[in-house]
Tab-separated table of C-alpha atoms and ligand atoms in Angstrom:
chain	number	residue	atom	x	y	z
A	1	UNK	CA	80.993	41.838	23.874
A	2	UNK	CA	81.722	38.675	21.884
A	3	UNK	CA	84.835	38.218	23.130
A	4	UNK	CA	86.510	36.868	26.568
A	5	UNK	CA	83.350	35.512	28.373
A	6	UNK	CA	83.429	31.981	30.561
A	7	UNK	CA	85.929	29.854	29.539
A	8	UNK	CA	88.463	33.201	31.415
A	9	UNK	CA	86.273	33.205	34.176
A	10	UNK	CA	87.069	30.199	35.268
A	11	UNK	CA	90.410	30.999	35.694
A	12	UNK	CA	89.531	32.597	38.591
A	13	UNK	CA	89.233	29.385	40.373
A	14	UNK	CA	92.822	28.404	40.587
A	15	UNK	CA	94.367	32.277	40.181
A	16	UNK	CA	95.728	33.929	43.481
A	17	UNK	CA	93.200	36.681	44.095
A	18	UNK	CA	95.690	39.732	42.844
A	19	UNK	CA	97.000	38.649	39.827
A	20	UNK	CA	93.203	36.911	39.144
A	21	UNK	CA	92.246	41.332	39.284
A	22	UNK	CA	94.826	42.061	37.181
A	23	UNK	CA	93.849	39.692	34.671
A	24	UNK	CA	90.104	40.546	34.674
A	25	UNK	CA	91.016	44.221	34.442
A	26	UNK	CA	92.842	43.433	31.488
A	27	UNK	CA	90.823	41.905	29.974
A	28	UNK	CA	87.717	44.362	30.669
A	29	UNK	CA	90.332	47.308	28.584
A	30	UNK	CA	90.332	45.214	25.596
A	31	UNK	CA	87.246	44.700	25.345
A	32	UNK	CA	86.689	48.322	25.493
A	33	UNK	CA	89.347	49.138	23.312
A	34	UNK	CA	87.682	46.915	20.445
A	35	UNK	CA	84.457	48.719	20.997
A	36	UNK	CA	86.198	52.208	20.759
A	37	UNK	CA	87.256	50.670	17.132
A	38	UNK	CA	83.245	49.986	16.248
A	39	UNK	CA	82.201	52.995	17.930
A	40	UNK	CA	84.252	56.825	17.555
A	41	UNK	CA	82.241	58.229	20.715
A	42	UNK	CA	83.489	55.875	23.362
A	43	UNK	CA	86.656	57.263	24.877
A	44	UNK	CA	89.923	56.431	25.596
A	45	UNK	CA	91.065	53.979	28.578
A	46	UNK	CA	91.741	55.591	31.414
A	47	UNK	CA	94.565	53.656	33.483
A	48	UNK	CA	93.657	51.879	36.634
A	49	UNK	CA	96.006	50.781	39.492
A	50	UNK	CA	94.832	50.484	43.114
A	51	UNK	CA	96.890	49.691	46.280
A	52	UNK	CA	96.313	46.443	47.526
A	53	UNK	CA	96.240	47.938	51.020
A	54	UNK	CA	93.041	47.991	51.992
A	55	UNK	CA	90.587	45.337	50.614
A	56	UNK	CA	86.841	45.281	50.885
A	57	UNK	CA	85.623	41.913	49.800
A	58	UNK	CA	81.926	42.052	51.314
A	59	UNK	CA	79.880	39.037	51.621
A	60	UNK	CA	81.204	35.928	49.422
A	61	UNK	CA	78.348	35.685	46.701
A	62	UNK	CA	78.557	40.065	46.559
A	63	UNK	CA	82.364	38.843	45.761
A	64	UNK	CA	81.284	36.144	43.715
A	65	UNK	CA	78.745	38.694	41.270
A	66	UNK	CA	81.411	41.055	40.901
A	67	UNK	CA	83.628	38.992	39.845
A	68	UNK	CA	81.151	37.347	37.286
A	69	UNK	CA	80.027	41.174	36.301
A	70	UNK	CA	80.059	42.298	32.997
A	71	UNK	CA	83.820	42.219	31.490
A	72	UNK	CA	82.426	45.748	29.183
A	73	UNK	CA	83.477	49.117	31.295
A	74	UNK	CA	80.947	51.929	30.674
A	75	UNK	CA	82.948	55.022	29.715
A	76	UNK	CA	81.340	58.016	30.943
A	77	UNK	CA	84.431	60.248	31.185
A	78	UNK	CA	88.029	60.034	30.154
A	79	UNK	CA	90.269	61.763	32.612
A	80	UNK	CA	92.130	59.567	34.581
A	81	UNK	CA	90.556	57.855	37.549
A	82	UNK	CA	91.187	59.858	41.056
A	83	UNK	CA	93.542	57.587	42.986
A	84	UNK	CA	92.246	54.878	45.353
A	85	UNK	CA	93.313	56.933	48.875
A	86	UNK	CA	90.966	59.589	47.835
A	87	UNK	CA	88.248	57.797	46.751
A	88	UNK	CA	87.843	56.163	50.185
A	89	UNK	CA	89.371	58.568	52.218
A	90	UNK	CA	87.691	61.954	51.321
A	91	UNK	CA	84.340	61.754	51.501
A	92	UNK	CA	81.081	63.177	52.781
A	93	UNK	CA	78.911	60.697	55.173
A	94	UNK	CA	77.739	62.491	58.286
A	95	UNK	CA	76.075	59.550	59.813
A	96	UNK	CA	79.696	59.497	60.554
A	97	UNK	CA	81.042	63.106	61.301
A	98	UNK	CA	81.421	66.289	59.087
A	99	UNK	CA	84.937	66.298	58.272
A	100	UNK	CA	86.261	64.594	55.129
A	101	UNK	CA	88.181	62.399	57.151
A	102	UNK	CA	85.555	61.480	59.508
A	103	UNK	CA	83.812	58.071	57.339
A	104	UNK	CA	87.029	56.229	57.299
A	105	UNK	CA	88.315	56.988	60.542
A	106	UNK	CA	84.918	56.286	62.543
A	107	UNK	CA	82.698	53.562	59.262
A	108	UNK	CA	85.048	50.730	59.577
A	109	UNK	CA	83.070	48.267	61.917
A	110	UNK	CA	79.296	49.622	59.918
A	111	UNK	CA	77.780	46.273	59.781
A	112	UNK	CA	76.884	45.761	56.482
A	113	UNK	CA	75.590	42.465	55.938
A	114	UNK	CA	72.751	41.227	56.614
A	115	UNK	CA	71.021	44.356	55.031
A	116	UNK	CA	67.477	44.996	54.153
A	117	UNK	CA	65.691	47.238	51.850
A	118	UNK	CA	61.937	48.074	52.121
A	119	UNK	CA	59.988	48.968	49.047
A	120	UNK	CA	56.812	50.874	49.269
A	121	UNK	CA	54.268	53.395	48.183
A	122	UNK	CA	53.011	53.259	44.285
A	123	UNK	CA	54.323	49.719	43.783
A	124	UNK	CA	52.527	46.212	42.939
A	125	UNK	CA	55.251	44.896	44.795
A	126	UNK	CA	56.151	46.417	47.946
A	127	UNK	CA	57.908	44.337	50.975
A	128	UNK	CA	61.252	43.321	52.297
A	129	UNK	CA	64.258	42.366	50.035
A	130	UNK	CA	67.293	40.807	51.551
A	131	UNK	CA	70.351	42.619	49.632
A	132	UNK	CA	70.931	39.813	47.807
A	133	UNK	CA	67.113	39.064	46.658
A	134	UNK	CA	67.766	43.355	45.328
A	135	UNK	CA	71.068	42.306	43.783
A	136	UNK	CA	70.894	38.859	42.211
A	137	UNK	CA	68.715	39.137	38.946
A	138	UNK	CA	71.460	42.151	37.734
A	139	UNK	CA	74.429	41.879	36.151
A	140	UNK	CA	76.902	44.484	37.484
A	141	UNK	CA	78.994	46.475	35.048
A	142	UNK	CA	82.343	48.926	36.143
A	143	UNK	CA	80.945	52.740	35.454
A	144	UNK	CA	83.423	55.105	35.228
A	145	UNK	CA	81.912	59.033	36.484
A	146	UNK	CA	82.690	62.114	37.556
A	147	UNK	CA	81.133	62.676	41.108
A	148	UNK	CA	80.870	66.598	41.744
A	149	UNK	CA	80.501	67.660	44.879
A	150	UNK	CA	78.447	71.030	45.833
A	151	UNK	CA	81.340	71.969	48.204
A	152	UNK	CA	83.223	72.229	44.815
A	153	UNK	CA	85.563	69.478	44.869
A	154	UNK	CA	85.174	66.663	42.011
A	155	UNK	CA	86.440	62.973	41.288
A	156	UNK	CA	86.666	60.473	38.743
A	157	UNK	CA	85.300	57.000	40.248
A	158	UNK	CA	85.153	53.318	39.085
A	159	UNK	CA	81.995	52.173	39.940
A	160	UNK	CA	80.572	48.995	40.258
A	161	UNK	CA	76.759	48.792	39.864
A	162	UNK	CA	73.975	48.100	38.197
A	163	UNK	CA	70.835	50.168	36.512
A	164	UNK	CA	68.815	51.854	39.013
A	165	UNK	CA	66.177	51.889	36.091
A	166	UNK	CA	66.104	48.126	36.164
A	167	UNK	CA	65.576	47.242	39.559
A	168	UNK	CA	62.705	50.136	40.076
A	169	UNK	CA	60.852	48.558	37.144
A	170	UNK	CA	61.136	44.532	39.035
A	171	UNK	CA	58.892	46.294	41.322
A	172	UNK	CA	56.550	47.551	39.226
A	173	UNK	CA	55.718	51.011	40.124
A	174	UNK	CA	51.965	51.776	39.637
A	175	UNK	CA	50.889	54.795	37.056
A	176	UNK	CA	50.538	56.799	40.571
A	177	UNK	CA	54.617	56.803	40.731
A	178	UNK	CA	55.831	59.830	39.515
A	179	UNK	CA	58.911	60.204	42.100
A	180	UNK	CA	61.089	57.949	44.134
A	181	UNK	CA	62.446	58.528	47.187
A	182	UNK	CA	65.859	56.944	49.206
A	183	UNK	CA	66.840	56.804	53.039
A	184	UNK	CA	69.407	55.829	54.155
A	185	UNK	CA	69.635	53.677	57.706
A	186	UNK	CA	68.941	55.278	60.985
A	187	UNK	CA	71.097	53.512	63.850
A	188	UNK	CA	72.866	56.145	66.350
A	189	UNK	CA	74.138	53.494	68.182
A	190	UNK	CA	76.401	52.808	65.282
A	191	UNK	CA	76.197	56.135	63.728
A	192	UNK	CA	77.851	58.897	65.762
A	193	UNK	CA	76.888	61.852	63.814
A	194	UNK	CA	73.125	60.680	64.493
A	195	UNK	CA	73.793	61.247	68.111
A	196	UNK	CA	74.659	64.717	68.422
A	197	UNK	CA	72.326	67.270	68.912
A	198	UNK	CA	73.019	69.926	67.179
A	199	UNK	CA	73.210	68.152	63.778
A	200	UNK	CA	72.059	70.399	60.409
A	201	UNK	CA	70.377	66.942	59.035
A	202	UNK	CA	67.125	65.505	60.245
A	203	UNK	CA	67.765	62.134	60.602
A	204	UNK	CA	67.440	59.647	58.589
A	205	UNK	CA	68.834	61.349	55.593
A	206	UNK	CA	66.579	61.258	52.506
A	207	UNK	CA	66.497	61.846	49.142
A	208	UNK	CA	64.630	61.595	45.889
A	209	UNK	CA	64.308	61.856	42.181
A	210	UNK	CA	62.038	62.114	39.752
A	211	UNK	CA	60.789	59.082	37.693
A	212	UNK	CA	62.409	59.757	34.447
A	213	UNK	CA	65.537	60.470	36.293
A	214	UNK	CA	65.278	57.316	38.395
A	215	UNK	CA	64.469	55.607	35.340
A	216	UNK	CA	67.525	57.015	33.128
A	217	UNK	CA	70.246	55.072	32.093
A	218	UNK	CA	73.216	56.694	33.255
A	219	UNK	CA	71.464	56.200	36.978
A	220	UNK	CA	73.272	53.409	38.824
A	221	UNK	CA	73.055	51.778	42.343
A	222	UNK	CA	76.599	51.183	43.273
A	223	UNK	CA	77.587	48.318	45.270
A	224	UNK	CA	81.306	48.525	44.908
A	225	UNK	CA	84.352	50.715	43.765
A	226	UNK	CA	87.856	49.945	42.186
A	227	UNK	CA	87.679	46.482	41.547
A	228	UNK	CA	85.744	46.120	45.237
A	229	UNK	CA	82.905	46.135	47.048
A	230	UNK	CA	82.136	49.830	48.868
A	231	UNK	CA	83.886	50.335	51.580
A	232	UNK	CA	81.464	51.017	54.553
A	233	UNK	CA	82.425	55.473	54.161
A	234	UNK	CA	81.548	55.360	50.607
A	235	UNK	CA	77.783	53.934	51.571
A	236	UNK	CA	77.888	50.327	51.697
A	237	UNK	CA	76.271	48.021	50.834
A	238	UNK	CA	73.987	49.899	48.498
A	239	UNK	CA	74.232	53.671	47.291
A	240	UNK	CA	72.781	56.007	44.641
A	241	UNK	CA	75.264	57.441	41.701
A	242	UNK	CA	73.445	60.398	39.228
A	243	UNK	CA	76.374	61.689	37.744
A	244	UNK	CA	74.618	64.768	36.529
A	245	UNK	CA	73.877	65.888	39.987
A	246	UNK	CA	75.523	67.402	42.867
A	247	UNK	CA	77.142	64.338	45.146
A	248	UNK	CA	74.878	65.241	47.693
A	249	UNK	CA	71.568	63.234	45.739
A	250	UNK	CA	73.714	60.351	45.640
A	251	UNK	CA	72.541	58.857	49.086
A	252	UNK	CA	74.349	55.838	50.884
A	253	UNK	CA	73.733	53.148	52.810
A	254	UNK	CA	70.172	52.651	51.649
A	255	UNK	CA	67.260	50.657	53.777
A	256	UNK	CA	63.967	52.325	52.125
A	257	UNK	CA	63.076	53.059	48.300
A	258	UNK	CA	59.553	54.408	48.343
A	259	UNK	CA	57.240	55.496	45.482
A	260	UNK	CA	55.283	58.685	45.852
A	261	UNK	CA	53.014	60.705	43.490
A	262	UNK	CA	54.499	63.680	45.228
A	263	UNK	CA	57.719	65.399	45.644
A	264	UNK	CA	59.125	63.792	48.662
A	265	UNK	CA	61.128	65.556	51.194
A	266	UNK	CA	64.994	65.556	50.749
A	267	UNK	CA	67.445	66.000	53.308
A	268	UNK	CA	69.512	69.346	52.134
A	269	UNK	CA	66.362	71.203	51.032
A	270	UNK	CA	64.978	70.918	54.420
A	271	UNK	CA	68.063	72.163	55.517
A	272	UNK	CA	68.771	74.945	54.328
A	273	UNK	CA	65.857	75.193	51.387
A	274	UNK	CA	67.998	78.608	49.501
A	275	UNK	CA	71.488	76.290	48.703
A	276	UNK	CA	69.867	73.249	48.105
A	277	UNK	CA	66.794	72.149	45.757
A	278	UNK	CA	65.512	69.028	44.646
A	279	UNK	CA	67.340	69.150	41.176
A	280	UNK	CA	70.718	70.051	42.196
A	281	UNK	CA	71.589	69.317	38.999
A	282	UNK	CA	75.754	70.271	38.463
A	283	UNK	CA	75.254	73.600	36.804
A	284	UNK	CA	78.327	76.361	36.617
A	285	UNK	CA	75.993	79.050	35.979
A	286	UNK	CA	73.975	78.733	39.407
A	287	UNK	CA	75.959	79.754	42.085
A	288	UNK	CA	75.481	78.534	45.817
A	289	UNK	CA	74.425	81.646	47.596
A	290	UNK	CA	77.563	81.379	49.880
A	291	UNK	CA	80.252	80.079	46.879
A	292	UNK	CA	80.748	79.949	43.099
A	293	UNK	CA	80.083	76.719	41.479
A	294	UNK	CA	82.118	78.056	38.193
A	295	UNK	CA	85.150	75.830	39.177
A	296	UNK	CA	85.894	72.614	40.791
A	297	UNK	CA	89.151	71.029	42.657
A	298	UNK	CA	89.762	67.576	40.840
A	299	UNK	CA	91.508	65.765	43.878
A	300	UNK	CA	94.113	65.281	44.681
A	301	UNK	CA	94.281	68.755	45.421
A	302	UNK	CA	97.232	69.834	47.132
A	303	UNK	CA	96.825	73.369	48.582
A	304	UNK	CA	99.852	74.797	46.771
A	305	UNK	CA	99.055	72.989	43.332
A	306	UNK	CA	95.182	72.798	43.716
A	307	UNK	CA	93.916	71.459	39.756
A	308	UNK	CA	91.412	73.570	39.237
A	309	UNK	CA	89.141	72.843	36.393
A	310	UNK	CA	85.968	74.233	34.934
A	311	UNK	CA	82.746	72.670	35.954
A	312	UNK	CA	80.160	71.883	32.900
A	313	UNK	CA	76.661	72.390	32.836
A	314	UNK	CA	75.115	68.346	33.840
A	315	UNK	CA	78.577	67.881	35.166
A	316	UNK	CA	79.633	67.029	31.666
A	317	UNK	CA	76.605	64.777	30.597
A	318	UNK	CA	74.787	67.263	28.994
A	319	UNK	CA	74.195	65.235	25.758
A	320	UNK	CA	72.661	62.375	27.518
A	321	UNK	CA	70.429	64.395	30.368
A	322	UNK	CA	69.748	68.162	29.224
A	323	UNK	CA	66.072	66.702	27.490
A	324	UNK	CA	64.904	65.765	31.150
A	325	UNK	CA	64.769	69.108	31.870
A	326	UNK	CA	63.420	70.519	28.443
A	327	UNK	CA	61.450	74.387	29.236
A	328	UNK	CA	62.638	74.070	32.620
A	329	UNK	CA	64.166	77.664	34.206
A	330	UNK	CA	67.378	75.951	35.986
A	331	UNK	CA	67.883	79.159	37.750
A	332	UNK	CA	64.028	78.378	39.457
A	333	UNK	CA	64.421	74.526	39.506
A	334	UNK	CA	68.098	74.256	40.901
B	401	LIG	N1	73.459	59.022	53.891
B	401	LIG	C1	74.287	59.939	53.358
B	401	LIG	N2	74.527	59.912	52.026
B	401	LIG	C2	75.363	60.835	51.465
B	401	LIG	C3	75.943	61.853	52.263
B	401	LIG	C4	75.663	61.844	53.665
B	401	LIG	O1	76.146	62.694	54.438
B	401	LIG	N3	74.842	60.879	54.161
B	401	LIG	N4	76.765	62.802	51.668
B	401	LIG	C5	76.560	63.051	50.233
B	401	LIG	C6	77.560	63.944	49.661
B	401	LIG	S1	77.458	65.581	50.089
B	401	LIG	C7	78.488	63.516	48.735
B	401	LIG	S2	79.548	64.605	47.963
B	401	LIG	C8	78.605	62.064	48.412
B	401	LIG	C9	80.035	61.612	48.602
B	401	LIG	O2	80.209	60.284	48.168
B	401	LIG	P1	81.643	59.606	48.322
B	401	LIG	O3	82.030	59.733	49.755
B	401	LIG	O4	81.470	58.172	47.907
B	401	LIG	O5	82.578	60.339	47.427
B	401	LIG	O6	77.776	61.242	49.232
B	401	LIG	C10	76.468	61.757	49.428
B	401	LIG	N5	75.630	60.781	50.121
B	402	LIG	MO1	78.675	66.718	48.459
């Protein structure tokens, strides 16, 4: 973007906090809007207004880089954002219970920072990275997705991430790396879902793609939402987003990226291994054995007025992820 760069920024300095957002936001839709003019495929601006309510700063420099992020917003839908309340307050993290209610009532006091993340496996450059060693060399950028969930319900999300593609390659993965593999923290003493016995997930929850997934551009590590950074139920301080696939790849609260030459384990397949594969890509023609996945509830989703909409095939990104999967059955591979 040639426009609006530092000398606004600055502004920041001596502009209360809420009108500073405003301002930024503003800014970020013209910028769009003058790209939509060079380019006919990006879409049109979705609006954007979020409660001041609840706030989720995180740490001061995470504050600090998102406020310095990119002021270009990454279009990857067009239908208007789901609002704020649902976006943190519907949401599947069983670390924290199974109900949709569960994260926000029983995340708030997840300590978050400090955080660690341990790289390993096919990699010239395995060890320990403080959250801010992972997060400093990007530039984050506001991604707007759908997120599909397998139990059929759908949003539309303002990110705030970065390329997953980027980071994997600061490591260097050797010629050996040909998938990657998340978990997410184990801690039952602050995770009350990790205490109970009779849980269907072997903890810690895991997860994993394949390289050229990983490695694709629409693939994002998320360390904030609406304007913010995550809230603690939404997988703070670091979570996967693959828009293409079933909500359920895109695991939270990550400690662990490893590098294997073999399929790793993830945590639904082991669970029940005939609902859940490793793709899971979004696909209306596969069912679930025990529901349809023909339709979706965009929430909100009120039970008398419940917004049903068709689900697409890649969740709607299609054009940018059907050649990963080129002479692939779907119906096998799901
Ligand atoms: N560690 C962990 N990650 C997880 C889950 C979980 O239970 N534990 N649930 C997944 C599922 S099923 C979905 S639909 C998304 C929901 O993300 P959201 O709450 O930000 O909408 O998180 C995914 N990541
Ligand atoms: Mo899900």
């Amino acid at each position: 973007m040639l426009i609006n760069k530092p000398s606004d920024i600055k502004s920041s300095e001596i502009t209360p906090e809420s009108v500073y957002r405003q301002r930024r936001l503003f800014m970020k839709s013209v910028a769009a809007g003058v790209a939509m003019l060079a380019s006919p495929s990006l879409l049109a601006i979705p609006d954007y207004s979020k409660p001041n309510d609840r706030h989720y700063p995180g740490p001061d420099w995470l504050q600090q880089m998102i406020r310095q992020g990119s002021d270009e917003r990454v279009f990857a839908t067009d239908e208007p954002m789901t609002p704020y309340e649902d976006v943190i307050g519907h949401n599947n993290f069983y670390e924290f219970g199974i109900g949709k209610r569960d994260p926000l009532e029983h995340a708030q006091d997840f300590r978050t920072d400090p955080w660690k993340v341990e790289i390993s496996g096919e990699v010239n450059k395995p060890g320990h990275y403080t959250l801010e060693d992972i997060l400093k060399p990007h530039t984050l950028e506001e991604r707007i997705y759908r997120l599909r969930c397998v139990e059929a319900w759908s949003m539309v999300i303002p990110w705030i991430g970065f390329s997953l593609g980027d980071l994997l390659k600061r490591f260097e993965p050797t010629g050996n790396a040909r998938y990657v593999e998340f978990v997410t923290l184990h801690d039952p003493e602050q995770m009350p879902g990790q205490r109970t016995s009779f849980s269907t997930i072997k903890w810690p929850y895991v997860e994993g793609l394949r390289m050229d997934e990983a490695m694709h551009p629409l693939t994002i590590m998320a360390v904030g939402v609406y304007g913010d950074a995550l809230p603690p139920q939404n997988g703070a301080p670091l979570r996967l987003v693959v828009p293409w696939k079933y909500g359920f790849k895109s695991i939270k609260s990550i400690v662990a990226i490893r590098f294997h030459e073999q399929m790793p384990d993830t945590s639904w397949n082991l669970a029940a291994p005939n609902e859940y594969g490793f793709y899971a890509n979004v696909n209306p023609q596969v069912d679930h054995p025990r529901w349809s996945q023909a339709t979706e509830r965009r929430l909100p989703s009120p039970f008398f007025n419940p917004n049903r909409i068709d689900t697409q095939l890649f969740n709607g990104y299609a054009e940018e992820v059907a050649s990963l999967y080129q002479g692939m059955d779907l119906r096998q591979w799901f």
